[in-house]
Amino acid sequence: SNPSAAVESSSDGYMYIVVRGSDSALWARELNTADMSGDWYSCYGYIASNPQIVFDSKGDLHTFVRGGADSAVWDLYLIKKNEHFYEGDWRSLGGVITSDVMPALDPFNPQLIYASVRGGDGSLWYNTIRRLSCSGF
């Protein structure tokens, strides 16, 4: 996929890059910006879009994609456990979409992430995702 989804954590000097691999899985890289070192690792899944990644207000990572099997919005939600270790799992946010998911943080309420997509009906849809909870598209 396009290597357009990257985000940097200002607290630890690492950049997190996500891409769709040739196997249609999500691949991620934690890149140390001091020496540009880091390894690629598979986050599995079967995705059909370019992934988009954001940090939420707690420093946890959200990677949004369109599912390859169901065309739903999926979020790989990873909770920061320590300096360089995240733990989490995929969760479906539902819907049927035909585009990449475009997330944006709310500058006035950092607890919220807005996600916009093109729905199966061709219309623009958006939803508000709250940390640890969400409603479907």
Short mmCIF file of C-alpha atoms in Angstrom, two decimals:
data_model
loop_
_atom_site.label_atom_id
_atom_site.label_comp_id
_atom_site.label_asym_id
_atom_site.label_seq_id
_atom_site.Cartn_x
_atom_site.Cartn_y
_atom_site.Cartn_z
CA SER A 1 0.00 0.00 0.00
CA ASN A 2 0.99 3.62 0.05
CA PRO A 3 3.44 4.26 2.89
CA SER A 4 1.45 7.31 3.90
CA ALA A 5 0.39 6.25 7.36
CA ALA A 6 2.98 7.18 9.97
CA VAL A 7 2.82 8.92 13.29
CA GLU A 8 5.53 9.96 15.71
CA SER A 9 5.40 9.75 19.46
CA SER A 10 7.05 12.87 20.81
CA SER A 11 7.44 11.23 24.21
CA ASP A 12 9.75 8.41 23.15
CA GLY A 13 11.31 9.45 19.81
CA TYR A 14 9.81 6.59 17.82
CA MET A 15 7.85 6.73 14.59
CA TYR A 16 5.19 4.12 13.93
CA ILE A 17 4.60 3.21 10.28
CA VAL A 18 1.80 0.97 9.00
CA VAL A 19 1.27 -0.44 5.50
CA ARG A 20 -0.78 -3.09 3.73
CA GLY A 21 1.58 -5.90 2.78
CA SER A 22 1.59 -8.00 -0.40
CA ASP A 23 -0.24 -10.64 1.69
CA SER A 24 -3.06 -8.11 2.41
CA ALA A 25 -2.14 -8.14 6.11
CA LEU A 26 -1.32 -5.05 8.13
CA TRP A 27 2.41 -4.58 8.67
CA ALA A 28 3.94 -2.14 11.15
CA ARG A 29 7.36 -0.76 11.94
CA GLU A 30 8.50 0.96 15.10
CA LEU A 31 11.29 3.21 13.84
CA ASN A 32 13.80 4.78 16.22
CA THR A 33 14.20 8.28 14.82
CA ALA A 34 17.63 8.71 16.44
CA ASP A 35 19.33 6.01 14.36
CA MET A 36 16.54 4.96 11.92
CA SER A 37 16.57 1.37 13.21
CA GLY A 38 13.54 -0.85 13.59
CA ASP A 39 11.99 -4.07 12.35
CA TRP A 40 8.83 -4.81 10.40
CA TYR A 41 6.27 -7.10 12.03
CA SER A 42 2.92 -8.47 10.94
CA CYS A 43 -0.27 -7.35 12.70
CA TYR A 44 -2.16 -9.98 10.66
CA GLY A 45 -5.68 -9.22 9.49
CA TYR A 46 -7.00 -9.13 5.94
CA ILE A 47 -7.32 -5.52 4.84
CA ALA A 48 -8.53 -3.86 1.63
CA SER A 49 -7.42 -0.25 2.13
CA ASN A 50 -4.49 1.90 3.00
CA PRO A 51 -4.18 1.92 6.81
CA GLN A 52 -4.34 5.16 8.78
CA ILE A 53 -2.87 5.50 12.26
CA VAL A 54 -3.38 7.97 15.12
CA PHE A 55 -2.46 8.21 18.79
CA ASP A 56 -5.36 8.85 21.14
CA SER A 57 -5.20 11.11 24.19
CA LYS A 58 -3.68 8.33 26.34
CA GLY A 59 -0.85 7.54 23.91
CA ASP A 60 -2.53 4.37 22.65
CA LEU A 61 -2.48 3.58 18.92
CA HIS A 62 -5.47 3.21 16.60
CA THR A 63 -4.96 1.86 13.10
CA PHE A 64 -8.07 2.12 10.92
CA VAL A 65 -8.65 -0.02 7.81
CA ARG A 66 -11.39 -1.40 5.57
CA GLY A 67 -11.77 -5.12 6.15
CA GLY A 68 -10.97 -7.31 3.16
CA ALA A 69 -13.66 -9.89 3.90
CA ASP A 70 -16.55 -7.67 5.01
CA SER A 71 -15.72 -4.08 3.87
CA ALA A 72 -16.39 -2.89 7.44
CA VAL A 73 -14.36 -0.33 9.37
CA TRP A 74 -11.80 -2.06 11.59
CA ASP A 75 -9.61 -0.58 14.33
CA LEU A 76 -6.42 -2.26 15.52
CA TYR A 77 -6.50 -0.77 19.02
CA LEU A 78 -3.17 -1.07 20.82
CA ILE A 79 -2.78 -0.02 24.45
CA LYS A 80 0.65 1.20 25.54
CA LYS A 81 1.99 -1.11 28.24
CA ASN A 82 5.48 0.33 28.68
CA GLU A 83 8.00 2.40 26.77
CA HIS A 84 7.99 0.34 23.55
CA PHE A 85 5.38 -2.36 24.04
CA TYR A 86 1.77 -2.26 22.93
CA GLU A 87 -0.92 -4.88 23.46
CA GLY A 88 -4.33 -5.11 21.88
CA ASP A 89 -6.53 -6.59 19.23
CA TRP A 90 -8.69 -5.86 16.21
CA ARG A 91 -12.24 -4.63 16.74
CA SER A 92 -14.93 -4.11 14.15
CA LEU A 93 -16.70 -0.76 14.02
CA GLY A 94 -19.18 -2.10 11.46
CA GLY A 95 -20.58 -0.59 8.31
CA VAL A 96 -19.88 -1.22 4.65
CA ILE A 97 -17.37 1.22 3.17
CA THR A 98 -15.71 1.73 -0.20
CA SER A 99 -12.79 3.98 0.75
CA ASP A 100 -9.87 4.37 3.11
CA VAL A 101 -10.80 5.45 6.64
CA MET A 102 -9.67 9.02 7.34
CA PRO A 103 -9.27 9.61 11.10
CA ALA A 104 -8.71 12.99 12.76
CA LEU A 105 -8.22 13.93 16.40
CA ASP A 106 -10.55 16.54 17.86
CA PRO A 107 -8.29 19.48 18.83
CA PHE A 108 -10.76 20.65 21.48
CA ASN A 109 -11.48 17.23 23.01
CA PRO A 110 -8.49 14.85 22.79
CA GLN A 111 -10.68 11.95 23.98
CA LEU A 112 -12.36 11.89 20.55
CA ILE A 113 -11.31 10.62 17.14
CA TYR A 114 -13.47 11.42 14.12
CA ALA A 115 -13.42 8.93 11.28
CA SER A 116 -14.86 9.64 7.85
CA VAL A 117 -15.44 7.17 5.01
CA ARG A 118 -17.33 6.73 1.75
CA GLY A 119 -20.17 4.33 2.46
CA GLY A 120 -21.51 1.57 0.28
CA ASP A 121 -24.20 4.02 -0.85
CA GLY A 122 -21.56 6.49 -2.12
CA SER A 123 -22.31 9.03 0.64
CA LEU A 124 -19.87 10.55 3.09
CA TRP A 125 -20.21 9.00 6.54
CA TYR A 126 -18.41 9.89 9.75
CA ASN A 127 -18.39 8.62 13.28
CA THR A 128 -16.95 9.60 16.62
CA ILE A 129 -14.71 7.07 18.32
CA ARG A 130 -14.09 7.42 22.03
CA ARG A 131 -11.24 5.74 23.85
CA LEU A 132 -12.29 2.17 24.83
CA SER A 133 -15.75 2.58 23.36
CA CYS A 134 -17.26 3.15 19.96
CA SER A 135 -20.48 3.02 18.07
CA GLY A 136 -20.75 1.48 14.63
CA PHE A 137 -20.98 3.14 11.25
#
